[in-house]
Amino acid sequence: MISSVLAHAEREAPLDCTAVDEEPRHEQLLRQRRRRKALTVHHIAAELGVHPTTISRWERRARLPGPHHVHALARVLDLSVSDVAEFFDSARAPDVEARGVRGHGLRPLRRAAGLSAHSVAAAAGVPVHSVYNWELGTARMPDEAVHGVADLMGLNADCLVALLRTALPPPPTRTGASPLRRLRHRTGLSQSVVAERIGHSRHALGGWERGAEPPLVAVRRLAAVYGVPTEAVARAARVQPPPLLDTRRWKPGTIHDVLTVMRRWQGLTQRDVANLTGSSTAAVRTWEAGLHAPSPAALHRLERAYGLEPGALLAAYPRR
């Protein structure tokens, strides 16, 4: 059963389920858990890289996932691996469970022998996708196929069966999550949900979690979604806040740079600033380009738009 295949993985890396409410183990487990987390099948599918129809079939137990997807479902739904595995195991008919040989250990064996999946499929007289299913644990190797594979590897059938039972693959490798990804995991939100809330693609969010530098506007929006200070997200994403966010660094004549940094940090467009200050977009553009300095009245409106103390921008205003 899937649960027995994955048991050693949980012993190596015990899952902390203290914060997860106890779920009844019945046929609606996955669907109810997904709905409690306000996730759609599309969110789960995007997170796992499968079609939404596959998620629906898994929830009905019309199709069984492989070990990798069992781990992924447990992670996304905040369930233990054993609970998810047992959910699927209970759908297996006992007579089907008893037939055939588990092929989880086939992949390391054939790779050690320098064999491709195609050559194993030819020796067993099956399509190549059957070999992959054996290796993933979604199907058992029929007894009649064991002899062909054993001959190909130069083994007797009993020896191959013994090796298949003992040469289980290691649990899926989990690289250390980046600080930015850990912030998201604390909220229990998937990449798809966060990407939708901040107005960026899931691909972009995944890149930031792998080390790409997000834009300042995304840093601010992520902070709002995760409920943490902007500085915490900036540190997690290794984004160095612009020096000019520190008013102590403002010097006379730097007003154009200060206005540009403040606008970008707030995630505003030049048109947004124009609307907030009752000015034209062209005027905001000339201020940031250093072609003209804003009037005293415009400075006051800019300070209010950026949440600054009255008179703060005078420190960066050109001296006469």
PDB file of N, CA, C and O in Angstrom, residues 173-210:
ATOM      1  N   THR A 173      13.439  14.134  -2.541  1.00  0.00           N
ATOM      2  CA  THR A 173      14.419  15.065  -1.987  1.00  0.00           C
ATOM      3  C   THR A 173      13.757  16.416  -1.753  1.00  0.00           C
ATOM      4  O   THR A 173      13.127  16.981  -2.650  1.00  0.00           O
ATOM      5  N   ARG A 174      13.932  16.919  -0.545  1.00  0.00           N
ATOM      6  CA  ARG A 174      13.378  18.239  -0.225  1.00  0.00           C
ATOM      7  C   ARG A 174      14.508  19.190   0.103  1.00  0.00           C
ATOM      8  O   ARG A 174      15.150  19.084   1.139  1.00  0.00           O
ATOM      9  N   THR A 175      14.750  20.065  -0.825  1.00  0.00           N
ATOM     10  CA  THR A 175      15.777  21.052  -0.556  1.00  0.00           C
ATOM     11  C   THR A 175      15.236  22.053   0.459  1.00  0.00           C
ATOM     12  O   THR A 175      14.026  22.217   0.606  1.00  0.00           O
ATOM     13  N   GLY A 176      16.132  22.688   1.172  1.00  0.00           N
ATOM     14  CA  GLY A 176      15.690  23.644   2.175  1.00  0.00           C
ATOM     15  C   GLY A 176      14.887  24.772   1.555  1.00  0.00           C
ATOM     16  O   GLY A 176      15.282  25.365   0.557  1.00  0.00           O
ATOM     17  N   ALA A 177      13.718  25.018   2.106  1.00  0.00           N
ATOM     18  CA  ALA A 177      12.861  26.061   1.568  1.00  0.00           C
ATOM     19  C   ALA A 177      13.514  27.418   1.783  1.00  0.00           C
ATOM     20  O   ALA A 177      14.131  27.679   2.814  1.00  0.00           O
ATOM     21  N   SER A 178      13.375  28.279   0.796  1.00  0.00           N
ATOM     22  CA  SER A 178      13.929  29.617   0.908  1.00  0.00           C
ATOM     23  C   SER A 178      13.148  30.405   1.954  1.00  0.00           C
ATOM     24  O   SER A 178      11.994  30.081   2.255  1.00  0.00           O
ATOM     25  N   PRO A 179      13.756  31.452   2.524  1.00  0.00           N
ATOM     26  CA  PRO A 179      13.028  32.258   3.522  1.00  0.00           C
ATOM     27  C   PRO A 179      11.718  32.814   2.977  1.00  0.00           C
ATOM     28  O   PRO A 179      10.721  32.882   3.705  1.00  0.00           O
ATOM     29  N   LEU A 180      11.710  33.203   1.696  1.00  0.00           N
ATOM     30  CA  LEU A 180      10.478  33.751   1.121  1.00  0.00           C
ATOM     31  C   LEU A 180       9.408  32.670   1.019  1.00  0.00           C
ATOM     32  O   LEU A 180       8.228  32.929   1.280  1.00  0.00           O
ATOM     33  N   ARG A 181       9.814  31.451   0.666  1.00  0.00           N
ATOM     34  CA  ARG A 181       8.839  30.359   0.590  1.00  0.00           C
ATOM     35  C   ARG A 181       8.331  30.005   1.982  1.00  0.00           C
ATOM     36  O   ARG A 181       7.146  29.680   2.152  1.00  0.00           O
ATOM     37  N   ARG A 182       9.192  30.081   2.996  1.00  0.00           N
ATOM     38  CA  ARG A 182       8.741  29.772   4.357  1.00  0.00           C
ATOM     39  C   ARG A 182       7.694  30.773   4.826  1.00  0.00           C
ATOM     40  O   ARG A 182       6.762  30.403   5.548  1.00  0.00           O
ATOM     41  N   LEU A 183       7.844  32.032   4.428  1.00  0.00           N
ATOM     42  CA  LEU A 183       6.827  33.025   4.783  1.00  0.00           C
ATOM     43  C   LEU A 183       5.473  32.627   4.208  1.00  0.00           C
ATOM     44  O   LEU A 183       4.442  32.760   4.871  1.00  0.00           O
ATOM     45  N   ARG A 184       5.478  32.145   2.965  1.00  0.00           N
ATOM     46  CA  ARG A 184       4.212  31.729   2.355  1.00  0.00           C
ATOM     47  C   ARG A 184       3.663  30.490   3.046  1.00  0.00           C
ATOM     48  O   ARG A 184       2.454  30.391   3.291  1.00  0.00           O
ATOM     49  N   HIS A 185       4.530  29.535   3.357  1.00  0.00           N
ATOM     50  CA  HIS A 185       4.067  28.302   4.003  1.00  0.00           C
ATOM     51  C   HIS A 185       3.396  28.583   5.337  1.00  0.00           C
ATOM     52  O   HIS A 185       2.459  27.881   5.727  1.00  0.00           O
ATOM     53  N   ARG A 186       3.872  29.611   6.056  1.00  0.00           N
ATOM     54  CA  ARG A 186       3.253  29.941   7.352  1.00  0.00           C
ATOM     55  C   ARG A 186       1.790  30.325   7.197  1.00  0.00           C
ATOM     56  O   ARG A 186       0.985  30.104   8.096  1.00  0.00           O
ATOM     57  N   THR A 187       1.456  30.926   6.059  1.00  0.00           N
ATOM     58  CA  THR A 187       0.076  31.357   5.837  1.00  0.00           C
ATOM     59  C   THR A 187      -0.802  30.212   5.357  1.00  0.00           C
ATOM     60  O   THR A 187      -2.028  30.329   5.361  1.00  0.00           O
ATOM     61  N   GLY A 188      -0.185  29.110   4.899  1.00  0.00           N
ATOM     62  CA  GLY A 188      -0.953  27.997   4.365  1.00  0.00           C
ATOM     63  C   GLY A 188      -1.510  28.255   2.984  1.00  0.00           C
ATOM     64  O   GLY A 188      -2.390  27.534   2.520  1.00  0.00           O
ATOM     65  N   LEU A 189      -0.995  29.290   2.301  1.00  0.00           N
ATOM     66  CA  LEU A 189      -1.496  29.636   0.973  1.00  0.00           C
ATOM     67  C   LEU A 189      -0.624  29.004  -0.110  1.00  0.00           C
ATOM     68  O   LEU A 189       0.579  28.872   0.046  1.00  0.00           O
ATOM     69  N   SER A 190      -1.243  28.636  -1.212  1.00  0.00           N
ATOM     70  CA  SER A 190      -0.497  28.089  -2.341  1.00  0.00           C
ATOM     71  C   SER A 190       0.086  29.229  -3.169  1.00  0.00           C
ATOM     72  O   SER A 190      -0.312  30.402  -3.037  1.00  0.00           O
ATOM     73  N   GLN A 191       1.019  28.894  -4.046  1.00  0.00           N
ATOM     74  CA  GLN A 191       1.592  29.902  -4.943  1.00  0.00           C
ATOM     75  C   GLN A 191       0.512  30.528  -5.809  1.00  0.00           C
ATOM     76  O   GLN A 191       0.534  31.736  -6.065  1.00  0.00           O
ATOM     77  N   SER A 192      -0.428  29.712  -6.266  1.00  0.00           N
ATOM     78  CA  SER A 192      -1.474  30.232  -7.152  1.00  0.00           C
ATOM     79  C   SER A 192      -2.325  31.294  -6.460  1.00  0.00           C
ATOM     80  O   SER A 192      -2.641  32.335  -7.039  1.00  0.00           O
ATOM     81  N   VAL A 193      -2.686  31.031  -5.209  1.00  0.00           N
ATOM     82  CA  VAL A 193      -3.523  31.983  -4.469  1.00  0.00           C
ATOM     83  C   VAL A 193      -2.763  33.281  -4.212  1.00  0.00           C
ATOM     84  O   VAL A 193      -3.293  34.382  -4.415  1.00  0.00           O
ATOM     85  N   VAL A 194      -1.510  33.174  -3.770  1.00  0.00           N
ATOM     86  CA  VAL A 194      -0.719  34.377  -3.495  1.00  0.00           C
ATOM     87  C   VAL A 194      -0.504  35.175  -4.777  1.00  0.00           C
ATOM     88  O   VAL A 194      -0.646  36.409  -4.791  1.00  0.00           O
ATOM     89  N   ALA A 195      -0.166  34.490  -5.868  1.00  0.00           N
ATOM     90  CA  ALA A 195       0.069  35.181  -7.137  1.00  0.00           C
ATOM     91  C   ALA A 195      -1.177  35.946  -7.571  1.00  0.00           C
ATOM     92  O   ALA A 195      -1.087  37.082  -8.050  1.00  0.00           O
ATOM     93  N   GLU A 196      -2.336  35.338  -7.379  1.00  0.00           N
ATOM     94  CA  GLU A 196      -3.582  36.004  -7.761  1.00  0.00           C
ATOM     95  C   GLU A 196      -3.820  37.250  -6.912  1.00  0.00           C
ATOM     96  O   GLU A 196      -4.261  38.283  -7.421  1.00  0.00           O
ATOM     97  N   ARG A 197      -3.485  37.171  -5.635  1.00  0.00           N
ATOM     98  CA  ARG A 197      -3.747  38.313  -4.745  1.00  0.00           C
ATOM     99  C   ARG A 197      -2.800  39.478  -4.980  1.00  0.00           C
ATOM    100  O   ARG A 197      -3.163  40.629  -4.739  1.00  0.00           O
ATOM    101  N   ILE A 198      -1.576  39.208  -5.420  1.00  0.00           N
ATOM    102  CA  ILE A 198      -0.624  40.307  -5.619  1.00  0.00           C
ATOM    103  C   ILE A 198      -0.577  40.779  -7.059  1.00  0.00           C
ATOM    104  O   ILE A 198       0.158  41.721  -7.388  1.00  0.00           O
ATOM    105  N   GLY A 199      -1.336  40.129  -7.937  1.00  0.00           N
ATOM    106  CA  GLY A 199      -1.397  40.576  -9.320  1.00  0.00           C
ATOM    107  C   GLY A 199      -0.199  40.200 -10.161  1.00  0.00           C
ATOM    108  O   GLY A 199       0.122  40.889 -11.134  1.00  0.00           O
ATOM    109  N   HIS A 200       0.473  39.109  -9.802  1.00  0.00           N
ATOM    110  CA  HIS A 200       1.599  38.610 -10.588  1.00  0.00           C
ATOM    111  C   HIS A 200       1.345  37.138 -10.921  1.00  0.00           C
ATOM    112  O   HIS A 200       0.431  36.518 -10.386  1.00  0.00           O
ATOM    113  N   SER A 201       2.156  36.586 -11.806  1.00  0.00           N
ATOM    114  CA  SER A 201       1.970  35.203 -12.206  1.00  0.00           C
ATOM    115  C   SER A 201       2.574  34.248 -11.181  1.00  0.00           C
ATOM    116  O   SER A 201       3.491  34.614 -10.434  1.00  0.00           O
ATOM    117  N   ARG A 202       2.061  33.023 -11.175  1.00  0.00           N
ATOM    118  CA  ARG A 202       2.624  31.988 -10.300  1.00  0.00           C
ATOM    119  C   ARG A 202       4.064  31.698 -10.701  1.00  0.00           C
ATOM    120  O   ARG A 202       4.918  31.417  -9.845  1.00  0.00           O
ATOM    121  N   HIS A 203       4.357  31.786 -11.996  1.00  0.00           N
ATOM    122  CA  HIS A 203       5.728  31.562 -12.471  1.00  0.00           C
ATOM    123  C   HIS A 203       6.675  32.590 -11.870  1.00  0.00           C
ATOM    124  O   HIS A 203       7.785  32.253 -11.438  1.00  0.00           O
ATOM    125  N   ALA A 204       6.240  33.864 -11.825  1.00  0.00           N
ATOM    126  CA  ALA A 204       7.082  34.921 -11.250  1.00  0.00           C
ATOM    127  C   ALA A 204       7.309  34.673  -9.762  1.00  0.00           C
ATOM    128  O   ALA A 204       8.437  34.790  -9.262  1.00  0.00           O
ATOM    129  N   LEU A 205       6.242  34.318  -9.045  1.00  0.00           N
ATOM    130  CA  LEU A 205       6.373  34.060  -7.604  1.00  0.00           C
ATOM    131  C   LEU A 205       7.320  32.895  -7.349  1.00  0.00           C
ATOM    132  O   LEU A 205       8.163  32.950  -6.440  1.00  0.00           O
ATOM    133  N   GLY A 206       7.196  31.853  -8.147  1.00  0.00           N
ATOM    134  CA  GLY A 206       8.101  30.717  -7.996  1.00  0.00           C
ATOM    135  C   GLY A 206       9.547  31.112  -8.218  1.00  0.00           C
ATOM    136  O   GLY A 206      10.455  30.651  -7.516  1.00  0.00           O
ATOM    137  N   GLY A 207       9.780  31.997  -9.203  1.00  0.00           N
ATOM    138  CA  GLY A 207      11.136  32.477  -9.448  1.00  0.00           C
ATOM    139  C   GLY A 207      11.687  33.269  -8.279  1.00  0.00           C
ATOM    140  O   GLY A 207      12.861  33.123  -7.921  1.00  0.00           O
ATOM    141  N   TRP A 208      10.860  34.095  -7.656  1.00  0.00           N
ATOM    142  CA  TRP A 208      11.318  34.873  -6.490  1.00  0.00           C
ATOM    143  C   TRP A 208      11.655  33.927  -5.344  1.00  0.00           C
ATOM    144  O   TRP A 208      12.642  34.149  -4.641  1.00  0.00           O
ATOM    145  N   GLU A 209      10.835  32.883  -5.167  1.00  0.00           N
ATOM    146  CA  GLU A 209      11.102  31.941  -4.074  1.00  0.00           C
ATOM    147  C   GLU A 209      12.359  31.113  -4.338  1.00  0.00           C
ATOM    148  O   GLU A 209      12.949  30.562  -3.415  1.00  0.00           O
ATOM    149  N   ARG A 210      12.769  31.043  -5.612  1.00  0.00           N
ATOM    150  CA  ARG A 210      14.000  30.320  -5.944  1.00  0.00           C
ATOM    151  C   ARG A 210      15.219  31.233  -5.985  1.00  0.00           C
ATOM    152  O   ARG A 210      16.328  30.768  -6.253  1.00  0.00           O
TER     153      ARG A 210
END
